[in-house]
Amino acid sequence: MCRVLDNSLYIKDRKKYTKISECATSFNSLYNKNNIIQDDIFNVLENYVTRHDMPFDMLRYPIEDADLCACTFIRKGRMFVMVNSALPLSKQIFATAHELYHIYCYFEEHDSALLQSGSILASGIIDEEAKEIEDMEANAFAAILLAPKERLDEQTDVYNLSYKDISVQTVLKIMDIFAIPYKAAVLRLLEENKIDVKAAKNLLQVEEKEICRQMELTGKAARWQEIPKDFIRFGSLPELMYDVEQLDAVRDERLASDKSRLSEIMKSLRKQ
């Protein structure tokens, strides 16, 4: 697990980390007013894209491959973000914030990578295997956006949290407040000097089984580990079908056929 530290931007390149921190802080102020985001990240991302006058669809449906967290691509002037809804909610949230960084680079830094090849986020990149510098940047951006310094300091005071001889349960409280994965929570505490490298390494060496056991005992962060049952979103498609129906723009037979086909697809996905 200590590869999490080795593959973090904070350890790898402190100068770039500082720049990313400034970008995430500025973004949070402009598009979220520094609120704690949690599962509102899906709306934050959609609002950001639409404010840049680009047609957008957020697709969320279950995929059997747990290694695929999310992907982003642009086709014919429309941006699509797909999130695997078969993952724990905290991972979906972090994956969406990660993809938001690539979108941010596309709009603010005119990075053409998203347009040319899109972005595919594998589970390992979030967990500990981010080897490309851009993925390290995206992970740092996501964590800072979801758990910003001001809110971290604020919530530390609110809950009277102590980081001396820190325990797994304290990390779980941070996870519960900000809806972020365990490793991201440990990194944020290190980045904001709440804990030192030795404490971070000790926390990262705790086995996942023990983390889950502590979660079950305390209930902390458990809500963000849930997998929303049968959660499926096909972007703007249902709305478009509704508009077509209201306008009588297609034959009743065609509309009924399209609705039936969409229903079949949703049933098929829910069986996965």
Short mmCIF file of C-alpha atoms in Angstrom, two decimals:
data_model
loop_
_atom_site.label_atom_id
_atom_site.label_comp_id
_atom_site.label_asym_id
_atom_site.label_seq_id
_atom_site.Cartn_x
_atom_site.Cartn_y
_atom_site.Cartn_z
CA MET A 1 0.00 0.00 0.00
CA CYS A 2 2.94 2.35 0.44
CA ARG A 3 3.03 2.63 -3.34
CA VAL A 4 0.18 5.05 -2.68
CA LEU A 5 2.78 7.47 -1.32
CA ASP A 6 5.37 6.75 -4.01
CA ASN A 7 2.78 7.31 -6.74
CA SER A 8 1.29 10.45 -5.22
CA LEU A 9 1.97 13.85 -6.72
CA TYR A 10 2.63 15.25 -3.25
CA ILE A 11 5.66 12.98 -2.84
CA LYS A 12 6.69 12.77 -6.49
CA ASP A 13 6.61 16.46 -7.46
CA ARG A 14 5.81 19.00 -4.74
CA LYS A 15 5.98 21.95 -7.13
CA LYS A 16 3.34 20.46 -9.42
CA TYR A 17 1.28 19.45 -6.41
CA THR A 18 1.20 23.08 -5.25
CA LYS A 19 0.00 24.18 -8.68
CA ILE A 20 -2.74 21.52 -8.74
CA SER A 21 -3.79 22.51 -5.23
CA GLU A 22 -4.22 26.10 -6.39
CA CYS A 23 -6.27 24.95 -9.41
CA ALA A 24 -8.55 22.75 -7.28
CA THR A 25 -9.03 25.49 -4.69
CA SER A 26 -9.89 28.04 -7.37
CA PHE A 27 -12.28 25.62 -9.09
CA ASN A 28 -14.01 24.86 -5.79
CA SER A 29 -14.51 28.55 -5.11
CA LEU A 30 -15.92 29.29 -8.58
CA TYR A 31 -18.12 26.26 -9.14
CA ASN A 32 -18.97 24.99 -5.66
CA LYS A 33 -18.57 27.99 -3.34
CA ASN A 34 -16.27 25.88 -1.15
CA ASN A 35 -19.03 23.59 0.07
CA ILE A 36 -18.40 19.93 0.92
CA ILE A 37 -19.28 18.18 -2.33
CA GLN A 38 -19.81 14.47 -1.54
CA ASP A 39 -22.20 12.94 -4.11
CA ASP A 40 -23.05 16.33 -5.59
CA ILE A 41 -19.89 15.88 -7.69
CA PHE A 42 -22.03 14.56 -10.55
CA ASN A 43 -23.95 17.85 -10.64
CA VAL A 44 -20.77 19.91 -10.22
CA LEU A 45 -19.22 18.21 -13.24
CA GLU A 46 -22.34 18.59 -15.38
CA ASN A 47 -22.70 22.25 -14.43
CA TYR A 48 -19.05 22.92 -15.29
CA VAL A 49 -19.37 21.41 -18.76
CA THR A 50 -22.68 23.10 -19.57
CA ARG A 51 -21.32 26.46 -18.45
CA HIS A 52 -18.71 26.01 -21.17
CA ASP A 53 -21.54 25.67 -23.70
CA MET A 54 -20.82 22.06 -24.59
CA PRO A 55 -23.61 19.48 -24.98
CA PHE A 56 -23.17 16.86 -22.28
CA ASP A 57 -24.40 13.46 -21.14
CA MET A 58 -23.63 11.72 -17.84
CA LEU A 59 -24.01 7.95 -18.17
CA ARG A 60 -24.11 5.82 -15.02
CA TYR A 61 -24.80 2.12 -15.25
CA PRO A 62 -23.36 -1.12 -13.82
CA ILE A 63 -20.45 -2.79 -15.61
CA GLU A 64 -19.24 -6.26 -14.65
CA ASP A 65 -15.58 -5.25 -14.98
CA ALA A 66 -14.77 -3.73 -11.56
CA ASP A 67 -11.45 -2.47 -12.94
CA LEU A 68 -13.26 0.05 -15.15
CA CYS A 69 -14.24 3.04 -13.01
CA ALA A 70 -15.06 5.73 -15.55
CA CYS A 71 -14.31 7.10 -18.99
CA THR A 72 -14.72 10.41 -20.80
CA PHE A 73 -14.86 11.09 -24.51
CA ILE A 74 -16.06 13.70 -27.00
CA ARG A 75 -17.98 12.76 -30.12
CA LYS A 76 -19.41 15.20 -32.66
CA GLY A 77 -19.13 18.11 -30.27
CA ARG A 78 -20.84 16.36 -27.34
CA MET A 79 -19.04 15.27 -24.19
CA PHE A 80 -19.87 11.96 -22.52
CA VAL A 81 -18.81 10.83 -19.06
CA MET A 82 -19.54 7.23 -18.10
CA VAL A 83 -19.30 6.08 -14.48
CA ASN A 84 -19.52 2.43 -13.41
CA SER A 85 -22.44 2.37 -10.95
CA ALA A 86 -21.54 -1.16 -9.83
CA LEU A 87 -18.76 0.33 -7.68
CA PRO A 88 -19.03 1.62 -4.10
CA LEU A 89 -20.39 5.16 -4.11
CA SER A 90 -17.19 6.72 -2.70
CA LYS A 91 -15.23 5.24 -5.60
CA GLN A 92 -17.77 6.56 -8.11
CA ILE A 93 -17.46 10.00 -6.52
CA PHE A 94 -13.66 9.98 -6.61
CA ALA A 95 -13.61 8.63 -10.17
CA THR A 96 -15.91 11.45 -11.30
CA ALA A 97 -13.72 14.06 -9.62
CA HIS A 98 -10.68 12.45 -11.29
CA GLU A 99 -12.32 12.70 -14.71
CA LEU A 100 -13.29 16.29 -13.94
CA TYR A 101 -9.59 17.16 -13.88
CA HIS A 102 -9.11 15.89 -17.44
CA ILE A 103 -12.15 17.93 -18.49
CA TYR A 104 -10.72 20.95 -16.66
CA CYS A 105 -7.47 20.61 -18.62
CA TYR A 106 -9.45 20.42 -21.87
CA PHE A 107 -11.32 23.65 -21.20
CA GLU A 108 -8.82 25.71 -19.23
CA GLU A 109 -5.48 24.57 -20.67
CA HIS A 110 -6.69 23.64 -24.16
CA ASP A 111 -5.31 20.12 -23.74
CA SER A 112 -6.40 18.18 -26.83
CA ALA A 113 -5.78 14.70 -25.32
CA LEU A 114 -9.41 14.32 -24.29
CA LEU A 115 -10.63 15.19 -27.77
CA GLN A 116 -8.12 12.93 -29.51
CA SER A 117 -8.17 9.79 -27.37
CA GLY A 118 -10.55 10.32 -24.46
CA SER A 119 -9.84 9.13 -20.93
CA ILE A 120 -10.27 5.69 -19.37
CA LEU A 121 -9.88 5.36 -15.61
CA ALA A 122 -8.87 1.96 -14.24
CA SER A 123 -9.41 1.07 -10.59
CA GLY A 124 -5.68 0.68 -9.97
CA ILE A 125 -5.02 4.30 -10.90
CA ILE A 126 -7.22 5.42 -8.02
CA ASP A 127 -5.89 2.82 -5.59
CA GLU A 128 -2.11 2.98 -5.94
CA GLU A 129 -0.87 2.45 -9.47
CA ALA A 130 -0.99 5.96 -10.93
CA LYS A 131 2.27 6.02 -12.88
CA GLU A 132 1.52 8.71 -15.44
CA ILE A 133 2.02 12.22 -14.11
CA GLU A 134 -1.36 13.36 -15.46
CA ASP A 135 -3.13 10.64 -13.47
CA MET A 136 -1.21 11.69 -10.36
CA GLU A 137 -2.36 15.26 -11.01
CA ALA A 138 -5.95 14.10 -11.48
CA ASN A 139 -5.88 12.11 -8.23
CA ALA A 140 -4.47 15.08 -6.34
CA PHE A 141 -7.05 17.43 -7.89
CA ALA A 142 -9.90 15.06 -7.01
CA ALA A 143 -8.83 14.62 -3.39
CA ILE A 144 -8.29 18.35 -2.79
CA LEU A 145 -11.58 19.23 -4.46
CA LEU A 146 -13.54 16.70 -2.40
CA ALA A 147 -11.70 17.42 0.88
CA PRO A 148 -10.47 21.04 0.67
CA LYS A 149 -8.14 22.41 3.33
CA GLU A 150 -10.60 24.96 4.74
CA ARG A 151 -13.33 22.37 5.18
CA LEU A 152 -10.85 19.83 6.59
CA ASP A 153 -9.72 22.35 9.22
CA GLU A 154 -13.32 23.32 9.92
CA GLN A 155 -14.56 19.74 10.37
CA THR A 156 -11.53 18.90 12.52
CA ASP A 157 -12.70 21.62 14.92
CA VAL A 158 -16.39 20.68 14.66
CA TYR A 159 -15.74 17.05 15.60
CA ASN A 160 -12.75 17.80 17.86
CA LEU A 161 -10.61 15.34 15.93
CA SER A 162 -7.13 14.53 17.20
CA TYR A 163 -4.44 13.29 14.83
CA LYS A 164 -1.93 12.38 17.52
CA ASP A 165 -1.56 8.59 17.58
CA ILE A 166 -4.19 8.53 14.83
CA SER A 167 -6.39 5.46 14.49
CA VAL A 168 -8.27 3.90 11.59
CA GLN A 169 -11.50 5.19 13.12
CA THR A 170 -10.33 8.80 12.74
CA VAL A 171 -9.62 8.17 9.07
CA LEU A 172 -13.09 6.63 8.74
CA LYS A 173 -14.56 9.85 10.16
CA ILE A 174 -12.78 11.85 7.45
CA MET A 175 -14.11 9.41 4.87
CA ASP A 176 -17.61 9.79 6.28
CA ILE A 177 -17.48 13.59 6.14
CA PHE A 178 -16.02 13.94 2.66
CA ALA A 179 -17.13 10.71 0.93
CA ILE A 180 -13.63 9.79 -0.21
CA PRO A 181 -11.81 6.42 -0.26
CA TYR A 182 -9.53 5.37 2.61
CA LYS A 183 -6.24 5.95 0.82
CA ALA A 184 -7.30 9.38 -0.41
CA ALA A 185 -8.25 10.34 3.16
CA VAL A 186 -4.84 9.30 4.48
CA LEU A 187 -3.10 11.28 1.75
CA ARG A 188 -5.13 14.41 2.45
CA LEU A 189 -4.19 14.26 6.12
CA LEU A 190 -0.53 13.95 5.14
CA GLU A 191 -0.75 16.75 2.58
CA GLU A 192 -2.24 19.15 5.12
CA ASN A 193 0.34 18.20 7.77
CA LYS A 194 -2.22 16.61 10.07
CA ILE A 195 -0.04 13.48 10.16
CA ASP A 196 3.57 12.69 9.22
CA VAL A 197 4.91 10.20 6.69
CA LYS A 198 5.45 7.52 9.34
CA ALA A 199 1.82 7.72 10.47
CA ALA A 200 0.65 7.70 6.86
CA LYS A 201 2.65 4.55 6.12
CA ASN A 202 1.27 2.82 9.21
CA LEU A 203 -2.30 3.65 8.19
CA LEU A 204 -1.71 2.50 4.63
CA GLN A 205 -0.39 -0.85 5.87
CA VAL A 206 -3.68 -1.66 7.59
CA GLU A 207 -5.36 -4.51 5.71
CA GLU A 208 -8.58 -3.81 3.88
CA LYS A 209 -10.31 -6.53 5.90
CA GLU A 210 -9.55 -4.66 9.12
CA ILE A 211 -10.73 -1.35 7.65
CA CYS A 212 -14.02 -2.97 6.66
CA ARG A 213 -14.36 -4.52 10.12
CA GLN A 214 -13.89 -1.13 11.78
CA MET A 215 -16.41 0.34 9.37
CA GLU A 216 -18.98 -2.29 10.28
CA LEU A 217 -18.38 -1.81 14.01
CA THR A 218 -18.67 1.98 13.96
CA GLY A 219 -20.89 2.60 10.95
CA LYS A 220 -18.52 5.41 9.92
CA ALA A 221 -18.29 5.91 6.14
CA ALA A 222 -20.48 2.83 5.60
CA ARG A 223 -23.03 4.86 3.63
CA TRP A 224 -20.39 5.72 1.04
CA GLN A 225 -19.39 2.08 0.57
CA GLU A 226 -22.86 1.10 -0.55
CA ILE A 227 -23.48 0.19 -4.18
CA PRO A 228 -26.72 1.86 -5.32
CA LYS A 229 -28.91 -1.02 -6.41
CA ASP A 230 -30.14 -0.89 -10.00
CA PHE A 231 -28.88 2.69 -10.44
CA ILE A 232 -28.91 3.51 -14.15
CA ARG A 233 -28.77 6.88 -15.89
CA PHE A 234 -28.71 7.25 -19.67
CA GLY A 235 -27.87 10.93 -19.75
CA SER A 236 -30.42 13.08 -21.55
CA LEU A 237 -31.99 10.18 -23.49
CA PRO A 238 -35.13 9.79 -21.30
CA GLU A 239 -35.70 13.55 -21.42
CA LEU A 240 -35.34 13.61 -25.20
CA MET A 241 -37.78 10.73 -25.56
CA TYR A 242 -40.26 12.58 -23.35
CA ASP A 243 -39.90 15.75 -25.46
CA VAL A 244 -40.43 13.77 -28.65
CA GLU A 245 -43.56 12.22 -27.16
CA GLN A 246 -44.96 15.61 -26.14
CA LEU A 247 -44.30 17.09 -29.58
CA ASP A 248 -45.74 14.09 -31.44
CA ALA A 249 -42.54 14.18 -33.48
CA VAL A 250 -42.51 10.47 -34.35
CA ARG A 251 -45.07 7.77 -34.98
CA ASP A 252 -46.57 6.08 -31.92
CA GLU A 253 -45.26 2.72 -33.14
CA ARG A 254 -41.68 4.01 -33.33
CA LEU A 255 -41.90 5.62 -29.89
CA ALA A 256 -43.32 2.45 -28.35
CA SER A 257 -40.55 0.42 -29.98
CA ASP A 258 -37.84 2.76 -28.65
CA LYS A 259 -39.29 2.68 -25.14
CA SER A 260 -39.46 -1.10 -25.22
CA ARG A 261 -35.85 -1.36 -26.40
CA LEU A 262 -34.65 1.02 -23.67
CA SER A 263 -36.53 -1.01 -21.07
CA GLU A 264 -34.88 -4.21 -22.31
CA ILE A 265 -31.43 -2.64 -22.08
CA MET A 266 -32.05 -1.46 -18.52
CA LYS A 267 -33.31 -4.89 -17.47
CA SER A 268 -30.23 -6.49 -19.00
CA LEU A 269 -27.90 -4.12 -17.15
CA ARG A 270 -29.65 -4.70 -13.83
CA LYS A 271 -29.03 -8.43 -14.15
CA GLN A 272 -25.28 -7.89 -14.28
#
